[in-house]
Amino acid sequence: MGAAHSASEEVRELEGKTGFSSDQIEQLHRRFKQLSGDQPTIRKENFNNVPDLELNPIRSKIVRAFFDNRNLRKGPSGLADEINFEDFLTIMSYFRPIDTTMDEEQVELSRKEKLRFLFHMYDSDSDGRITLEEYRNVVEELLSGNPHIEKESARSIADGAMMEAASVCMGQMEPDQVYEGITFEDFLKIWQGIDIETKMHVRFLNMETMALCH
Amino acid sequence: MEGAELAGKILSTWLTLVLGFILLPSVFGVSLGISEIYMKILVKTLEWATIRIEKGTPKESILKNSASIGIIQRDESPMEKGLSGLRGRDFELSDVFYFSKKGLEAIVEDEVTQRFSSEELVSWNLLTRTNVNFQYISLRLTMVWVLGVIVRYCVLLPLRVTLAFIGISLLVIGTTLVGQLPDSSLKNWLSELVHLTCCRICVRALSGTIHYHNKQYRPQKGGICVANHTSPIDVLILTTDGCYAMVGQVHGGLMGIIQRAMVKACPHVWFERSEMKDRHLVTKRLKEHIADKKKLPILIFPEGTCINNTSVMMFKKGSFEIGGTIHPVAIKYNPQFGDAFWNSSKYNMVSYLLRMMTSWAIVCDVWYMPPMTREEGEDAVQFANRVKSAIAIQGGRQITWGGGDGGLKRAKVKDIFKEEQQKNYSKMIVGNGSLS
């Protein structure tokens, strides 16, 4: 506890930037140190130490999301080599539950941020559009590892979904019109009215409530 | 020469006391009740210490201890439920939501890693190693703690080291002597006596208090005894109540001497390192051993790696392919008086033993369970899981089908689990019929 006194200002700053409480930040810091092996930064290789993550089919995309400059708010594209604790918290904050006490504008903003995170996961070349190729890539990864699914099925699933997206976003298409890909606005349109809040958050426990059930 | 005489007298009184109070009762398996009194005093002191701490510390530090339980509330709903909410068409972008959430949960809190740190106690047992936030609370408490340190290091430690020394030398000498006799029932009886006595002495060397439950299910000859493995002294705890044939690798040094001596008195199964790699050879030898109904039951710890006291990790299925009757045994340690967990990447054997001998006591419960055999149509993996659940339920532990193959040392998930999950997922999408 002694060494933490000078760092408490940093903690307050992080609290303000990311919205986590100081207890949660401390816990996450411990986890950060565990993952990084007591180094000040994490690299991609450090995520290999999480055995539960290996069960996840889109593992590489999730890890990549941690280093994506767009998510870290450091640039329009590209990947960082390593991230520090503040970056780690920034990524975590995308998964905080939406605070129901916030006003409508804030809620809308929060929702947009989450969807943007997801959009970045699909749009791997950072050109602002999810093309057919990128979509197929995601579907294949989700279905990878199962030898019984042929590549063809994965492709047809992706194609079907893409066509559906086109009809939602462009309406009736002219014969020569090409649907370039899903832009972020189209992406938002697809999700309009559907409640994603419960699907995309991790419930970080509030430390005070835990002590009461001693 | 008064000094030397005095020292000589002290040493001889010391030895006679040890002999009288500890060694002789161990031979006859009788307890003098000294340990019970010791434990009672210990419990009273620790309760007092805990009350002092709770009065003294501000609320926050108590929170720190309970925070190790977990920082996030994981969404334990099965995959179907997690994905079904937004499903209307065959394939949705929403599935990525579900997997991203799961991925993030894994990154924030990894069940496997959590399992490998020692259980942290909410109360303090006057051992600094278990208290993360050791702070100065009151003069009285600190004095008691200092007293505790003195008692542990200066009184208990020499006593225990002496006992351990005597125990091991008796074992080696005793088994060698018994080994000289020709095979007969007398030899078996004597070797049992020697084994039991020495184990009891060694257990007292650690101030172990063991409660055995359901003794009627104790493993019989010609069977296999399967237990969960928390620390290297599991073996000691089980052999105090019965003789087993051990299975393991041949070691060099002190362990090697002990192994060779033990084999002379009754048959154990020791393998060379090169032989261990050949699974068929191992299985064959074990099968031969249990086929002989006169030989002692084999003791196997299928996990092969130590595990924290709260969960039981995946059993290796190889041990269950041998056949025969399996007698499951559940061992659970009470961490209040001394933590028996060995984190082999952090401590080596000698420092581990030192820690053991300077704890207050090792308290544990052993439950014997009714025998199980492999049923028709059950493969080794299912059988292993069945046994594992039985042991975990008995010990009151959560069962986890966790990702690791045991051990932070080799945290690679077997592909079979990854495939299983992805097969499930793709079945949901494709198996529902049409692909548009």
XYZ file of C-alpha atoms in Angstrom:
650
model
C 0.000 0.000 0.000
C 2.839 2.392 0.732
C 4.028 2.890 -2.801
C 0.558 3.601 -4.075
C 0.275 7.058 -2.529
C 2.144 8.911 -5.235
C 0.285 6.963 -7.905
C -3.154 7.845 -6.584
C -3.218 10.974 -8.722
C -2.687 8.844 -11.789
C -5.481 6.604 -10.609
C -7.810 9.583 -10.321
C -6.869 10.668 -13.808
C -7.592 7.210 -15.154
C -10.863 7.159 -13.261
C -11.921 10.279 -15.069
C -10.794 9.125 -18.491
C -12.133 5.612 -18.457
C -14.946 5.613 -15.923
C -13.689 2.745 -13.764
C -13.586 3.104 -9.995
C -10.234 3.193 -8.218
C -10.701 -0.307 -6.794
C -11.453 -1.705 -10.216
C -8.443 0.079 -11.642
C -6.253 -1.435 -8.983
C -7.569 -4.925 -9.712
C -7.121 -4.458 -13.433
C -3.617 -3.186 -12.825
C -2.809 -6.398 -11.031
C -4.182 -8.353 -13.933
C -2.197 -6.189 -16.361
C 1.003 -6.952 -14.474
C 0.154 -10.634 -14.489
C -0.335 -10.635 -18.241
C 2.698 -8.512 -18.980
C 5.004 -10.392 -16.618
C 5.627 -7.253 -14.540
C 6.639 -5.239 -17.577
C 5.177 -1.780 -18.184
C 3.732 -2.763 -21.570
C 1.945 -5.700 -23.125
C 2.743 -7.147 -26.505
C 0.655 -9.511 -28.586
C 2.606 -12.524 -27.381
C 1.543 -11.907 -23.780
C -2.010 -12.889 -24.639
C -0.813 -16.400 -25.322
C -0.753 -16.925 -21.573
C -4.522 -16.863 -21.292
C -5.652 -20.461 -21.706
C -9.387 -19.662 -21.741
C -8.840 -17.409 -24.719
C -7.712 -20.311 -26.851
C -11.237 -21.680 -26.879
C -12.459 -18.559 -28.601
C -12.761 -18.791 -32.401
C -12.163 -15.101 -33.016
C -9.237 -14.993 -30.682
C -6.887 -13.282 -33.107
C -9.392 -10.553 -33.857
C -9.922 -9.845 -30.181
C -6.206 -9.631 -29.492
C -5.780 -7.461 -32.549
C -8.484 -5.141 -31.263
C -6.323 -4.362 -28.264
C -3.567 -3.019 -30.506
C -5.746 -1.312 -33.093
C -4.867 2.367 -33.289
C -8.461 3.267 -34.001
C -9.606 1.710 -30.723
C -6.730 3.279 -28.860
C -7.678 6.606 -30.406
C -4.159 7.098 -31.651
C -4.735 7.239 -35.377
C -6.949 6.272 -38.279
C -5.257 2.953 -38.987
C -2.415 0.615 -38.181
C -1.439 -1.452 -35.194
C 0.567 -0.496 -32.152
C 3.439 -2.787 -31.151
C 2.756 -2.625 -27.496
C 0.251 -1.039 -25.152
C 0.592 0.379 -21.678
C -1.876 0.213 -18.807
C -3.820 3.294 -19.899
C -4.379 1.783 -23.342
C -5.435 -1.461 -21.687
C -8.053 0.381 -19.668
C -9.206 2.295 -22.733
C -10.025 -0.948 -24.511
C -11.689 -2.367 -21.400
C -13.876 0.707 -21.134
C -15.621 -0.215 -24.373
C -17.160 -3.094 -22.490
C -18.449 -1.189 -19.521
C -22.195 -1.413 -19.110
C -24.124 1.632 -20.260
C -24.968 3.747 -17.262
C -28.749 4.030 -17.171
C -28.534 7.266 -15.222
C -26.973 9.063 -18.168
C -29.090 11.214 -20.433
C -30.211 10.080 -23.859
C -27.423 11.742 -25.746
C -24.796 10.058 -23.603
C -26.480 6.684 -23.987
C -26.513 7.118 -27.755
C -22.839 8.053 -27.728
C -21.965 5.038 -25.606
C -23.816 2.737 -27.932
C -22.099 4.205 -30.947
C -18.702 3.647 -29.342
C -19.441 -0.006 -28.755
C -20.659 -0.512 -32.287
C -17.620 1.267 -33.577
C -15.407 -1.154 -31.680
C -17.184 -4.022 -33.359
C -16.989 -2.341 -36.737
C -13.225 -2.055 -36.386
C -13.051 -5.761 -35.677
C -14.618 -6.515 -39.025
C -12.938 -3.798 -41.043
C -9.401 -5.132 -40.906
C -7.870 -2.898 -43.573
C -9.205 0.276 -41.955
C -10.726 1.665 -45.139
C -14.015 2.434 -43.447
C -15.968 -0.270 -45.215
C -16.636 -3.909 -44.488
C -16.199 -5.550 -47.860
C -17.428 -8.966 -48.880
C -13.926 -10.359 -48.429
C -13.636 -9.057 -44.898
C -17.058 -10.401 -43.986
C -16.203 -13.800 -45.391
C -13.018 -13.739 -43.363
C -14.928 -13.232 -40.136
C -17.420 -16.000 -40.875
C -14.650 -18.404 -41.775
C -12.873 -17.665 -38.542
C -16.013 -18.180 -36.528
C -16.562 -21.530 -38.157
C -12.916 -22.521 -38.316
C -11.644 -25.670 -36.725
C -14.703 -27.656 -37.568
C -13.659 -30.076 -40.283
C -17.229 -30.855 -41.230
C -18.054 -27.393 -42.520
C -16.747 -26.822 -46.001
C -15.419 -23.526 -47.097
C -18.342 -23.230 -49.468
C -20.904 -23.155 -46.674
C -18.973 -20.420 -44.903
C -18.884 -18.391 -48.099
C -22.555 -18.775 -48.803
C -23.395 -17.684 -45.288
C -21.285 -14.581 -45.709
C -22.748 -13.835 -49.137
C -26.268 -14.208 -47.834
C -25.622 -11.871 -44.958
C -24.007 -9.316 -47.240
C -26.979 -9.308 -49.561
C -29.278 -8.788 -46.654
C -27.192 -5.850 -45.475
C -27.319 -4.353 -48.960
C -31.079 -4.545 -49.101
C -31.385 -2.871 -45.715
C -28.989 -0.085 -46.574
C -29.541 0.580 -50.251
C -33.098 -0.472 -50.809
C -33.760 -1.649 -54.332
C -30.507 -1.754 -56.291
C -30.089 -0.855 -59.924
C -28.758 -3.629 -62.163
C -25.329 -2.050 -62.493
C -24.959 -0.819 -58.993
C -22.289 -2.399 -56.910
C -22.540 -2.508 -53.173
C -19.040 -1.550 -52.101
C -19.281 -2.615 -48.570
C -20.895 -1.768 -45.279
C -19.943 1.680 -44.058
C -20.220 2.667 -40.430
C -23.499 4.506 -41.068
C -24.948 1.413 -42.720
C -23.700 -0.588 -39.789
C -25.556 1.678 -37.396
C -28.669 1.409 -39.555
C -28.622 -2.374 -39.336
C -28.517 -2.194 -35.576
C -31.057 0.532 -35.132
C -33.681 -0.324 -32.602
C -32.029 -3.538 -31.526
C -30.776 -3.622 -27.996
C -27.096 -4.505 -28.010
C -26.326 -3.157 -24.578
C -26.862 -6.427 -22.779
C -24.815 -8.348 -25.319
C -21.743 -6.255 -25.293
C -20.805 -5.569 -21.772
C -18.838 -7.254 -19.045
C -20.222 -6.634 -15.607
C -17.356 -5.323 -13.550
C -18.200 -5.900 -9.924
C -18.309 -2.974 -7.575
C -15.983 -3.738 -4.710
C -18.092 -2.209 -1.954
C -21.059 -4.427 -2.677
C -18.918 -7.516 -2.279
C -17.962 -6.768 1.304
C -21.556 -6.734 2.453
C -22.066 -10.458 1.941
C -19.214 -11.256 4.328
C 34.014 -29.520 31.138
C 30.712 -28.495 32.586
C 29.453 -27.047 29.336
C 29.892 -30.279 27.409
C 28.328 -32.341 30.176
C 25.334 -30.050 30.370
C 24.888 -30.149 26.617
C 25.140 -33.934 26.712
C 22.513 -34.169 29.444
C 20.119 -31.874 27.608
C 20.504 -33.839 24.429
C 19.838 -37.166 26.122
C 16.754 -35.902 27.980
C 15.523 -34.436 24.742
C 15.953 -37.701 22.920
C 14.247 -39.726 25.613
C 11.309 -37.369 25.593
C 11.025 -37.650 21.852
C 11.282 -41.406 22.030
C 8.729 -41.730 24.759
C 6.128 -39.313 23.525
C 6.362 -39.690 19.844
C 8.209 -42.691 18.554
C 6.747 -45.408 20.712
C 3.142 -44.366 20.242
C 3.686 -44.293 16.496
C 4.753 -47.888 16.512
C 1.531 -48.903 18.125
C -0.613 -46.406 16.316
C -1.736 -44.817 19.539
C -2.182 -41.131 20.042
C -1.388 -39.476 23.343
C -3.654 -36.558 22.773
C -0.874 -34.005 22.834
C -1.705 -32.852 19.333
C -5.335 -32.286 20.252
C -4.391 -30.014 23.134
C -1.942 -28.191 20.893
C -4.613 -27.612 18.288
C -7.092 -26.302 20.836
C -4.621 -23.735 22.142
C -3.761 -22.768 18.601
C -7.375 -22.238 17.604
C -8.044 -20.050 20.627
C -5.013 -17.891 19.907
C -5.885 -17.462 16.276
C -9.457 -16.487 17.049
C -8.169 -13.820 19.367
C -5.791 -12.566 16.703
C -8.537 -12.349 14.110
C -10.796 -10.385 16.409
C -7.978 -7.956 17.080
C -7.417 -7.420 13.400
C -11.052 -6.869 12.608
C -11.307 -4.283 15.341
C -8.124 -2.597 14.284
C -8.170 -2.287 10.534
C -10.292 0.119 8.569
C -12.857 -1.432 6.263
C -10.844 -1.199 3.051
C -8.154 -3.700 3.853
C -10.654 -6.429 4.572
C -12.094 -5.762 1.165
C -8.731 -6.400 -0.402
C -8.733 -9.945 0.845
C -12.153 -10.794 -0.483
C -11.418 -9.122 -3.783
C -9.328 -12.035 -4.852
C -12.506 -13.948 -5.519
C -13.059 -12.270 -8.830
C -13.544 -8.941 -10.407
C -16.172 -9.657 -12.984
C -19.489 -11.383 -12.882
C -19.116 -13.838 -15.658
C -21.982 -14.582 -17.894
C -22.236 -18.297 -17.369
C -25.147 -18.848 -19.702
C -24.469 -21.552 -22.277
C -23.635 -20.635 -25.789
C -27.139 -21.217 -27.146
C -28.712 -18.704 -24.831
C -26.038 -16.126 -25.425
C -26.525 -16.231 -29.133
C -30.246 -16.720 -29.396
C -31.302 -13.252 -28.347
C -30.732 -11.507 -31.600
C -31.093 -14.418 -33.890
C -33.639 -14.148 -36.560
C -31.711 -15.186 -39.594
C -29.207 -17.968 -39.991
C -26.164 -15.933 -39.291
C -25.859 -12.652 -37.464
C -23.179 -10.170 -36.753
C -24.304 -10.568 -33.173
C -22.365 -13.780 -32.763
C -19.257 -11.694 -32.824
C -20.654 -9.780 -29.856
C -20.948 -12.925 -27.851
C -17.460 -14.124 -28.615
C -15.870 -10.725 -28.041
C -17.506 -10.571 -24.668
C -16.298 -14.048 -23.792
C -12.842 -13.183 -25.011
C -12.675 -10.082 -22.890
C -13.889 -11.931 -19.849
C -11.100 -14.418 -20.377
C -8.540 -11.659 -20.627
C -9.721 -9.891 -17.511
C -10.035 -12.979 -15.425
C -8.594 -16.265 -16.336
C -10.057 -19.113 -14.333
C -7.031 -21.292 -14.764
C -4.604 -18.700 -13.447
C -6.847 -17.879 -10.555
C -6.902 -21.485 -9.509
C -3.162 -21.616 -9.196
C -2.686 -18.991 -6.548
C -3.095 -20.045 -2.957
C -6.439 -19.566 -1.413
C -6.257 -16.309 0.446
C -7.634 -16.410 3.917
C -10.067 -13.907 5.221
C -8.807 -14.325 8.742
C -5.177 -14.241 9.648
C -3.356 -17.176 11.098
C -0.268 -15.350 12.350
C 1.829 -16.417 9.395
C 2.903 -13.377 7.402
C 3.017 -15.357 4.226
C -0.765 -15.510 4.142
C -1.481 -11.922 4.958
C -1.111 -9.668 1.992
C -1.624 -6.495 3.937
C 0.481 -6.978 6.988
C 0.141 -3.752 8.868
C 0.938 -2.672 12.355
C -2.272 -2.957 14.288
C -1.506 -3.130 17.941
C 1.426 -3.804 20.182
C -0.154 -6.860 21.705
C -0.822 -8.458 18.371
C 2.716 -7.874 17.201
C 4.074 -9.367 20.387
C 1.977 -12.452 19.961
C 3.187 -12.686 16.410
C 6.815 -12.435 17.504
C 6.179 -15.080 20.112
C 4.660 -17.224 17.417
C 7.726 -16.836 15.245
C 9.999 -17.821 18.102
C 7.906 -20.850 18.939
C 7.753 -21.960 15.352
C 11.365 -21.509 14.419
C 13.137 -22.350 17.645
C 10.948 -24.950 19.267
C 8.915 -26.642 16.585
C 11.415 -26.602 13.763
C 14.252 -28.482 15.481
C 11.788 -30.994 16.840
C 10.330 -31.593 13.432
C 13.649 -31.829 11.684
C 14.780 -34.413 14.239
C 11.644 -36.412 13.706
C 11.913 -36.266 9.954
C 15.479 -37.427 10.122
C 14.633 -40.300 12.434
C 11.635 -41.227 10.344
C 13.503 -41.455 7.077
C 16.490 -43.321 8.468
C 14.207 -45.799 10.194
C 12.383 -46.334 6.939
C 15.540 -47.057 5.000
C 17.083 -49.266 7.673
C 13.831 -51.026 8.470
C 12.914 -51.879 4.907
C 16.415 -53.079 4.112
C 16.346 -55.362 7.126
C 12.911 -56.701 6.312
C 14.016 -57.205 2.730
C 16.522 -59.764 3.879
C 13.808 -62.121 5.034
C 12.366 -64.710 2.655
C 8.895 -64.104 1.263
C 6.306 -65.006 3.819
C 3.340 -63.567 5.602
C 5.658 -62.549 8.419
C 7.608 -60.460 5.977
C 4.488 -58.750 4.757
C 3.325 -58.030 8.263
C 6.707 -56.639 9.249
C 7.014 -54.477 6.172
C 3.567 -53.047 6.830
C 4.589 -52.265 10.369
C 7.758 -50.544 9.279
C 5.972 -48.491 6.622
C 3.201 -47.400 8.903
C 5.478 -46.467 11.778
C 7.774 -44.392 9.653
C 4.909 -42.616 7.950
C 3.346 -41.771 11.261
C 6.631 -40.367 12.475
C 6.982 -38.265 9.353
C 3.446 -36.971 9.674
C 4.155 -35.944 13.219
C 7.245 -34.246 11.875
C 4.879 -31.930 10.088
C 2.417 -31.762 12.955
C -0.217 -33.219 10.781
C -3.697 -33.880 11.999
C -5.615 -36.094 9.653
C -9.232 -37.169 9.876
C -10.207 -40.246 7.959
C -13.800 -40.682 6.934
C -15.549 -43.812 5.733
C -12.787 -46.178 6.613
C -14.891 -49.093 5.409
C -14.112 -48.119 1.824
C -10.385 -48.230 2.244
C -8.721 -49.529 -0.950
C -8.315 -53.283 -1.081
C -5.546 -55.400 -2.530
C -5.544 -55.672 -6.286
C -7.258 -52.339 -6.808
C -6.167 -48.922 -7.866
C -6.422 -45.967 -5.561
C -7.023 -42.634 -7.237
C -6.767 -39.350 -5.411
C -6.526 -35.667 -6.166
C -3.123 -34.172 -5.756
C -2.506 -30.937 -3.904
C 0.970 -31.222 -2.500
C 3.882 -33.619 -2.298
C 2.791 -34.720 1.152
C -0.418 -36.265 -0.179
C 1.475 -39.530 -0.414
C 2.489 -39.339 3.209
C -1.045 -38.669 4.314
C -2.504 -41.627 2.514
C 0.163 -44.128 3.469
C -0.305 -43.383 7.160
C -3.557 -45.245 7.083
C -2.711 -48.179 4.891
C -0.011 -49.607 2.730
C 0.047 -48.895 -0.955
C 2.275 -49.770 -3.842
C 3.591 -46.597 -5.311
C 4.084 -45.736 -8.904
C 6.645 -43.292 -10.063
C 9.866 -42.402 -11.686
C 13.213 -43.523 -10.379
C 15.006 -40.551 -8.847
C 18.571 -40.110 -7.858
C 19.915 -38.966 -4.532
C 18.030 -39.369 -1.290
C 14.747 -40.226 -3.002
C 16.523 -42.948 -4.945
C 17.884 -44.529 -1.792
C 14.444 -44.523 -0.223
C 12.899 -45.998 -3.349
C 15.412 -48.816 -3.593
C 15.026 -49.643 0.078
C 11.236 -49.726 -0.132
C 11.226 -52.053 -3.091
C 13.116 -54.644 -1.097
C 10.405 -54.960 1.492
C 7.348 -55.014 -0.741
C 6.802 -54.604 -4.457
C 6.415 -51.067 -5.744
C 6.425 -50.043 -9.369
C 9.271 -47.731 -10.229
C 10.001 -46.720 -13.788
C 13.117 -45.445 -15.448
C 12.673 -42.111 -17.152
C 12.955 -43.693 -20.576
C 10.305 -46.250 -19.761
C 7.815 -43.574 -18.725
C 7.552 -42.385 -22.300
C 6.325 -45.744 -23.499
C 2.699 -45.761 -22.463
C 2.111 -49.373 -23.410
C 4.944 -50.568 -21.251
C 3.667 -48.572 -18.318
C 0.134 -49.899 -18.756
C 1.378 -53.446 -19.096
C 3.393 -53.364 -15.911
C 0.550 -51.821 -13.960
C -1.872 -54.414 -15.278
C 0.460 -57.175 -14.171
C 0.678 -55.676 -10.738
C -3.038 -55.480 -10.095
C -3.666 -58.908 -11.576
C -1.796 -60.354 -8.642
C -4.367 -60.169 -5.872
C -1.796 -60.454 -3.149
C -0.059 -57.258 -4.062
C -0.923 -53.978 -2.446
C -3.237 -51.516 -4.180
C -1.558 -49.044 -6.495
C -1.668 -45.385 -5.632
C -2.044 -43.038 -8.568
C -2.435 -39.304 -8.760
C -3.759 -38.788 -12.265
C -3.451 -35.024 -12.292
C 0.310 -34.962 -12.218
C 0.485 -31.354 -11.151
C -0.338 -29.635 -7.918
C -3.533 -27.723 -7.727
C -4.826 -25.101 -5.364
C -7.211 -26.428 -2.743
C -10.469 -25.150 -4.228
C -10.729 -26.922 -7.555
C -9.888 -30.233 -9.072
C -8.392 -30.092 -12.520
C -8.790 -32.471 -15.368
C -7.696 -36.019 -14.775
C -5.424 -37.627 -17.302
C -7.297 -40.485 -18.865
C -4.327 -42.829 -19.216
C -4.583 -43.955 -15.617
C -8.123 -45.122 -16.240
C -7.335 -47.367 -19.157
C -5.639 -49.949 -17.000
C -8.893 -51.493 -15.876
C -9.566 -53.022 -12.506
C -11.470 -51.501 -9.628
C -10.871 -47.867 -8.884
C -11.110 -46.664 -5.300
C -11.476 -42.879 -5.315
C -10.157 -40.882 -2.406
C -10.705 -37.178 -1.796
C -8.132 -35.187 0.128
C -8.868 -31.706 1.327
C -6.574 -29.492 3.330
C -7.726 -26.966 5.860
C -5.680 -23.893 5.046
C -6.201 -22.292 8.411
C -3.116 -23.684 10.062
C -0.724 -24.096 7.230
C -0.974 -23.984 3.498
C 0.258 -27.163 1.907
C 0.107 -25.882 -1.634
C 3.375 -26.111 -3.574
C 3.890 -23.669 -6.375
C 6.823 -25.440 -7.942
C 7.728 -22.542 -10.171
C 8.079 -20.287 -7.163
C 9.657 -22.493 -4.505
C 12.000 -25.426 -4.749
C 11.626 -28.587 -2.696
C 13.856 -27.584 0.207
C 12.263 -24.196 0.762
C 8.873 -25.854 0.463
C 9.757 -28.335 3.201
C 11.058 -25.516 5.340
C 7.806 -23.654 4.937
C 5.873 -26.759 5.871
C 7.894 -27.317 8.978
C 7.546 -23.757 10.177
C 3.784 -23.615 9.791
C 1.606 -24.314 12.752
C 0.188 -27.588 11.586
C -1.170 -29.334 8.550
C -4.782 -30.272 8.965
C -6.623 -32.278 6.397
C -9.559 -34.564 5.806
C -9.473 -37.759 3.824
C -12.648 -39.303 2.497
C -12.650 -42.835 1.205
C -15.323 -43.503 -1.379
C -17.053 -46.635 -2.626
C -15.232 -48.375 -5.485
C -16.075 -47.665 -9.118
C -15.535 -49.668 -12.262
C -15.741 -48.734 -15.881
C -19.157 -49.472 -17.283
C -20.119 -50.944 -20.643
C -19.915 -48.417 -23.410
C -18.047 -45.874 -21.358
C -14.701 -44.777 -22.658
C -11.724 -43.840 -20.538
C -12.391 -40.110 -20.735
C -15.990 -40.409 -19.531
C -14.964 -42.746 -16.772
C -12.227 -40.370 -15.706
C -14.721 -37.525 -15.605
C -17.141 -39.570 -13.542
C -14.475 -40.353 -10.971
C -13.326 -36.786 -10.944
C -16.816 -35.433 -10.268
C -17.278 -37.877 -7.442
C -14.064 -36.745 -5.802
C -14.802 -33.080 -6.321
C -18.303 -33.363 -4.896
C -16.985 -35.178 -1.867
C -14.372 -32.545 -1.220
C -16.925 -29.790 -1.713
C -15.113 -28.249 -4.649
C -16.181 -26.671 -7.875
C -15.683 -28.921 -10.833
C -14.136 -27.250 -13.769
C -13.564 -28.641 -17.196
C -10.957 -25.936 -17.520
C -8.866 -25.088 -20.460
C -5.437 -26.080 -19.268
C -3.888 -29.503 -19.293
C -2.785 -28.814 -15.761
C -0.194 -26.277 -14.951
C 0.856 -22.841 -15.854
C 3.978 -24.535 -17.103
C 2.208 -25.959 -20.083
C -0.902 -23.928 -20.698
C -1.781 -25.286 -24.106
C -5.360 -26.336 -24.518
C -5.940 -29.672 -26.070
C -7.394 -29.123 -29.495
C -10.243 -31.438 -28.703
C -11.912 -28.798 -26.556
C -11.507 -26.064 -29.099
C -13.019 -28.316 -31.709
C -15.901 -29.265 -29.457
C -16.923 -25.682 -28.942
C -16.653 -24.799 -32.572
C -18.546 -27.893 -33.574
C -21.346 -26.837 -31.257
C -21.422 -23.390 -32.726
C -21.426 -24.451 -36.329
C -24.074 -27.080 -35.658
C -26.325 -24.305 -34.470
C -25.911 -22.297 -37.610
C -25.807 -24.976 -40.230
C -27.727 -27.756 -38.575
C -30.955 -25.808 -38.480
C -31.637 -26.691 -42.069
C -31.450 -24.395 -45.004
C -28.652 -22.179 -46.056
C -30.156 -19.451 -48.168
